[in-house]
PDB file of C-alpha atoms in Angstrom:
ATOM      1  CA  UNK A   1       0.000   0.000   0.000  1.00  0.00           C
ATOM      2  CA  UNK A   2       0.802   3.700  -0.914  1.00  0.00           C
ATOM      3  CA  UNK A   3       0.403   5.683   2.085  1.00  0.00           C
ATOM      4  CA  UNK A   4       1.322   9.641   2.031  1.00  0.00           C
ATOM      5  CA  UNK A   5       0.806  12.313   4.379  1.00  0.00           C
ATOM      6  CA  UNK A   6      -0.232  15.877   3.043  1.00  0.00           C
ATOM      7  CA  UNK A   7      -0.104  18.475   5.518  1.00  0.00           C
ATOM      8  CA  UNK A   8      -2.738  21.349   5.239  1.00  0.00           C
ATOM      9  CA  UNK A   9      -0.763  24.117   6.446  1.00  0.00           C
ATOM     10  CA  UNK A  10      -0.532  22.726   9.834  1.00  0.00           C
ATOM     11  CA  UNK A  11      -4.324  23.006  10.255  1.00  0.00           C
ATOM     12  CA  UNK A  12      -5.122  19.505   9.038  1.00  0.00           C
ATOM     13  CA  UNK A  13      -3.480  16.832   8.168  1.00  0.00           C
ATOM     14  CA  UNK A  14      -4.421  13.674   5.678  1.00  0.00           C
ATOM     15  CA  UNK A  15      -2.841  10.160   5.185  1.00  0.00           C
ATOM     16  CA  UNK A  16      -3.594   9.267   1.472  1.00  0.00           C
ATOM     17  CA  UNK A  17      -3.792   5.289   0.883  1.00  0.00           C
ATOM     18  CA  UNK A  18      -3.907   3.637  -2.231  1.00  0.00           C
ATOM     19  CA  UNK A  19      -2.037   0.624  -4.587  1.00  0.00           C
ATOM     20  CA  UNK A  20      -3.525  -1.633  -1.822  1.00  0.00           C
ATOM     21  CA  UNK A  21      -4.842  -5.297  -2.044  1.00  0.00           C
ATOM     22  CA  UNK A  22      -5.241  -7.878   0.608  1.00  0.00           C
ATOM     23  CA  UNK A  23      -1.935  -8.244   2.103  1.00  0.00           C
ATOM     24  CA  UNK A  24      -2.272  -4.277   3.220  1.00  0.00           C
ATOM     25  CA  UNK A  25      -5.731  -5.736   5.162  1.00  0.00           C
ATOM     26  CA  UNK A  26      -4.286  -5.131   8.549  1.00  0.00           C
ATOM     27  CA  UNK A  27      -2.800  -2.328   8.364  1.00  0.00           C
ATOM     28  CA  UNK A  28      -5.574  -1.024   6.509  1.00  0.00           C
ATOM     29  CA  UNK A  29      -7.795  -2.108   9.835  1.00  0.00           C
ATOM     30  CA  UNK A  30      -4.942  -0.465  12.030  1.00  0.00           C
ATOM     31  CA  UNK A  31      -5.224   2.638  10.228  1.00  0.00           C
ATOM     32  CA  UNK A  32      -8.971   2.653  10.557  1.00  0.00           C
ATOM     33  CA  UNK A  33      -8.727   1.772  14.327  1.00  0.00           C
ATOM     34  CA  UNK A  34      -7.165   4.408  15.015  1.00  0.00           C
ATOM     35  CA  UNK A  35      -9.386   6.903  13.536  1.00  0.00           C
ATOM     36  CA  UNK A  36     -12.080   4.815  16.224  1.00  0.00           C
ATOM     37  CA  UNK A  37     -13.936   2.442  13.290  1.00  0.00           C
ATOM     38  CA  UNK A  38     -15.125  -0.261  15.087  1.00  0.00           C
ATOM     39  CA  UNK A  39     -13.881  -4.177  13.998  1.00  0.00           C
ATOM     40  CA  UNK A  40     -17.198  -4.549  12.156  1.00  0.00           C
ATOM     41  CA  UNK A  41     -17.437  -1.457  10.104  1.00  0.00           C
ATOM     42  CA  UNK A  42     -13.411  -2.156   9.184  1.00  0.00           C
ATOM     43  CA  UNK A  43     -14.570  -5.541   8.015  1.00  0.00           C
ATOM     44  CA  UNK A  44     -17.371  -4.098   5.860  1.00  0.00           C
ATOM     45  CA  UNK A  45     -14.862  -1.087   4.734  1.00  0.00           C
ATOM     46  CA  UNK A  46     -12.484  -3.526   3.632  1.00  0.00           C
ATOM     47  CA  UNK A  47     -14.493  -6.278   1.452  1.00  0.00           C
ATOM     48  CA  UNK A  48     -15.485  -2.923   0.103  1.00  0.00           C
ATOM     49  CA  UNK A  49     -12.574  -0.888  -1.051  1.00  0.00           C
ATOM     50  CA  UNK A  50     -11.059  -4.452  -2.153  1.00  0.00           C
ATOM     51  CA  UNK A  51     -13.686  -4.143  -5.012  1.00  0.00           C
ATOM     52  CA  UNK A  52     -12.720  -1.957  -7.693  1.00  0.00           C
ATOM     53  CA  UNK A  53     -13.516   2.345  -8.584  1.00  0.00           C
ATOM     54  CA  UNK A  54     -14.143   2.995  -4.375  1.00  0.00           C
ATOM     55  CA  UNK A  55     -13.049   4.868  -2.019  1.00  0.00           C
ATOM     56  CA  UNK A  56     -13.265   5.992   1.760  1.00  0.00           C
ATOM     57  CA  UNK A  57     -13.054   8.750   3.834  1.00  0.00           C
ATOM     58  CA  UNK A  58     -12.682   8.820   8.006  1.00  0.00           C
ATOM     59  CA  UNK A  59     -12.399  12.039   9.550  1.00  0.00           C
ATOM     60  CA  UNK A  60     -11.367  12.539  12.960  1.00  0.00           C
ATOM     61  CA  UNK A  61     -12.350  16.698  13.952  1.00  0.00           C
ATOM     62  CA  UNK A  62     -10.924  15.955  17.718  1.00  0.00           C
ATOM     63  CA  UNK A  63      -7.003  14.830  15.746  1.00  0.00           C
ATOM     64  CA  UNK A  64      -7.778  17.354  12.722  1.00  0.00           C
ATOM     65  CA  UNK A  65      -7.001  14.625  10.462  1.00  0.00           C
ATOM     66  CA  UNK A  66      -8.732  12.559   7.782  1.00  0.00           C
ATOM     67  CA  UNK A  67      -7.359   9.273   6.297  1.00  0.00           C
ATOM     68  CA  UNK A  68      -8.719   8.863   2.164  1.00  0.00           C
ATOM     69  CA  UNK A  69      -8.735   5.076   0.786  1.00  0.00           C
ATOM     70  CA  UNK A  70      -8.777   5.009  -2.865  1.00  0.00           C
ATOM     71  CA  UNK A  71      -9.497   1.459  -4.278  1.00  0.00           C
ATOM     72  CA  UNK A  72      -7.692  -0.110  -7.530  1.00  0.00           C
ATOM     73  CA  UNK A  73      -9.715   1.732 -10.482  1.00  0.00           C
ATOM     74  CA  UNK A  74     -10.638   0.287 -14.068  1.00  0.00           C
ATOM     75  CA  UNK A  75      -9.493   3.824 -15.591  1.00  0.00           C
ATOM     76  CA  UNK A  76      -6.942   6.728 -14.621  1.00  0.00           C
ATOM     77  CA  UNK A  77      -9.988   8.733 -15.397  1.00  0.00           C
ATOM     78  CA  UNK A  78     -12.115   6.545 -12.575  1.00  0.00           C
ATOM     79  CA  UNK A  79      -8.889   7.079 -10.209  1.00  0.00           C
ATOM     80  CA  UNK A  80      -9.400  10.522 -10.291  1.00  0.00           C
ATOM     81  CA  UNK A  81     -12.590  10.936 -10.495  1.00  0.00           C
ATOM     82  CA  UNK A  82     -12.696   9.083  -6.467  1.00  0.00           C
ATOM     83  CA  UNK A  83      -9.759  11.113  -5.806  1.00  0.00           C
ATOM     84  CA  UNK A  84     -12.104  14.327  -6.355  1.00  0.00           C
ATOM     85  CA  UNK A  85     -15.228  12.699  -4.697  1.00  0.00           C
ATOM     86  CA  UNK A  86     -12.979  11.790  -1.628  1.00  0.00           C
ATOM     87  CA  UNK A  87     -11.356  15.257  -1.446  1.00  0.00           C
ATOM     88  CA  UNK A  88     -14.861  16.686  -1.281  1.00  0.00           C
ATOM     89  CA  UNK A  89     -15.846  14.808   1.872  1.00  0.00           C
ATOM     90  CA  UNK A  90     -12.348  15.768   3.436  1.00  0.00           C
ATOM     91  CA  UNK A  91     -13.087  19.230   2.609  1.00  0.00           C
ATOM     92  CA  UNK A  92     -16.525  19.443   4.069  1.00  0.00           C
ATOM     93  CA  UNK A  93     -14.769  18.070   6.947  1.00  0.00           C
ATOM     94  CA  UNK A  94     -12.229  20.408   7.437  1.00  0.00           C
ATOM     95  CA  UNK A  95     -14.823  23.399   6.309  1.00  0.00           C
ATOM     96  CA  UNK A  96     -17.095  21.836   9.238  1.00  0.00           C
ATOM     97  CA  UNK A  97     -14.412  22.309  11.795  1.00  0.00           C
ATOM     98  CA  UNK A  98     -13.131  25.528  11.575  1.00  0.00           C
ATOM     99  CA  UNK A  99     -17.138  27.007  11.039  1.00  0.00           C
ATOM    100  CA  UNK A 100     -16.250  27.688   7.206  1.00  0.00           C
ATOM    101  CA  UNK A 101     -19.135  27.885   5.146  1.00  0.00           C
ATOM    102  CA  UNK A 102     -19.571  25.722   2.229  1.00  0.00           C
ATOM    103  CA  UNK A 103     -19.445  27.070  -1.218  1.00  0.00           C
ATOM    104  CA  UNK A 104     -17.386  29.759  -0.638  1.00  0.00           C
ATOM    105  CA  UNK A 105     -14.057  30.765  -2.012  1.00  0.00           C
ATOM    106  CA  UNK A 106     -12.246  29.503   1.086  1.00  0.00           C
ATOM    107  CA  UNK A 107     -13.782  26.172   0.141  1.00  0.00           C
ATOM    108  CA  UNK A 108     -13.003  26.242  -3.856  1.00  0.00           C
ATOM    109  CA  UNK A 109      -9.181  27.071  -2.778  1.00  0.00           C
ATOM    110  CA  UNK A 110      -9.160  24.487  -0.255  1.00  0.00           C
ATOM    111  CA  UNK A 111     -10.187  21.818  -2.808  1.00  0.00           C
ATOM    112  CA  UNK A 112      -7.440  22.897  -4.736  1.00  0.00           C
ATOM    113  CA  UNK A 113      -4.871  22.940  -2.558  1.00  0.00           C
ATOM    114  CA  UNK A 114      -5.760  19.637  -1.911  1.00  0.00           C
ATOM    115  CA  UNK A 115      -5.804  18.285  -4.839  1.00  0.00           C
ATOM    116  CA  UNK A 116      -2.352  20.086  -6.193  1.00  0.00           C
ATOM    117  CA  UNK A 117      -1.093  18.054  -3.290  1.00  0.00           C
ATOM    118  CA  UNK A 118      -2.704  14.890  -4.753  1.00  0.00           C
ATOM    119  CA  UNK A 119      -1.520  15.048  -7.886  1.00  0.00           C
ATOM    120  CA  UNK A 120       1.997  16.101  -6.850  1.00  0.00           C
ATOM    121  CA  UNK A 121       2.110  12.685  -5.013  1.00  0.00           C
ATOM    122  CA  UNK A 122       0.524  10.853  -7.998  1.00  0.00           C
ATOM    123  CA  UNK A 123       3.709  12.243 -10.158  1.00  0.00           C
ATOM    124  CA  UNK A 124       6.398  11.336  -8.153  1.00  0.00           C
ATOM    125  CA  UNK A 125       4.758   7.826  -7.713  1.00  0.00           C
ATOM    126  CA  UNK A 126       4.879   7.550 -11.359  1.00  0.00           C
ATOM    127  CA  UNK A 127       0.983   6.943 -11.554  1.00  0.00           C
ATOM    128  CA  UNK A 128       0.432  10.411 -13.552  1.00  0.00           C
ATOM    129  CA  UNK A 129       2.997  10.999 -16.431  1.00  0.00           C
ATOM    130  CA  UNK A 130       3.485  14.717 -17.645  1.00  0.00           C
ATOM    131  CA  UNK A 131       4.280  14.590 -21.192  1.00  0.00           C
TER     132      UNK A 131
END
């Protein structure tokens, strides 16, 4: 498993995880543990984001973190695309806990930010080739 850490300007912080498959199941659950899933849900979280085009998002306001599972996708276009739909729900998260309201500017460049940070990562991985 691919696990990064992006740092939002020391206000939040995220652990990106993805290139997983079932030998990364534990620390997958360990991960989620920590951000206080119980066993149950980690079992159901994990038969799902072994399928393919998923993803996950746990948020944790009381750490100011969030931890984003992306799932092996049948495109680079479908990677993305949970990329973005997980980057919205981390976000509204971080929007929610600093009494940000949605839609706003703040938000738009927050989204951003975010994903600059994503797609940074992606590069240096190799998954996103500029050319």
């Amino acid at each position: 498993m691919k696990k990064r850490y992006i740092d939002v300007d020391g206000y939040w912080g995220i652990v990106f995880c993805y290139d997983f498959d079932f030998l990364d199941v534990d620390e997958m659950g360990a991960i989620m543990n920590s951000f206080g899933v119980s066993d149950k849900e980690i079992s159901r979280a994990i038969r799902i984001l072994l399928g393919i085009n998923t993803g996950m998002t746990i948020s944790r306001h009381d750490l100011t973190m969030s931890v984003v599972f992306i799932s092996e996708s049948s495109s680079l276009e479908q990677f993305m695309d949970s990329i973005s739909h997980e980057i919205d729900h981390v976000q509204a998260s971080i929007l929610e806990h600093y009494m940000i309201p949605q839609g706003g500017e703040d938000g738009a460049w927050l989204q951003g930010y975010i994903m600059r940070k994503i797609t940074d990562i992606l590069k240096k991985d190799g998954v996103i080739i500029e050319g």
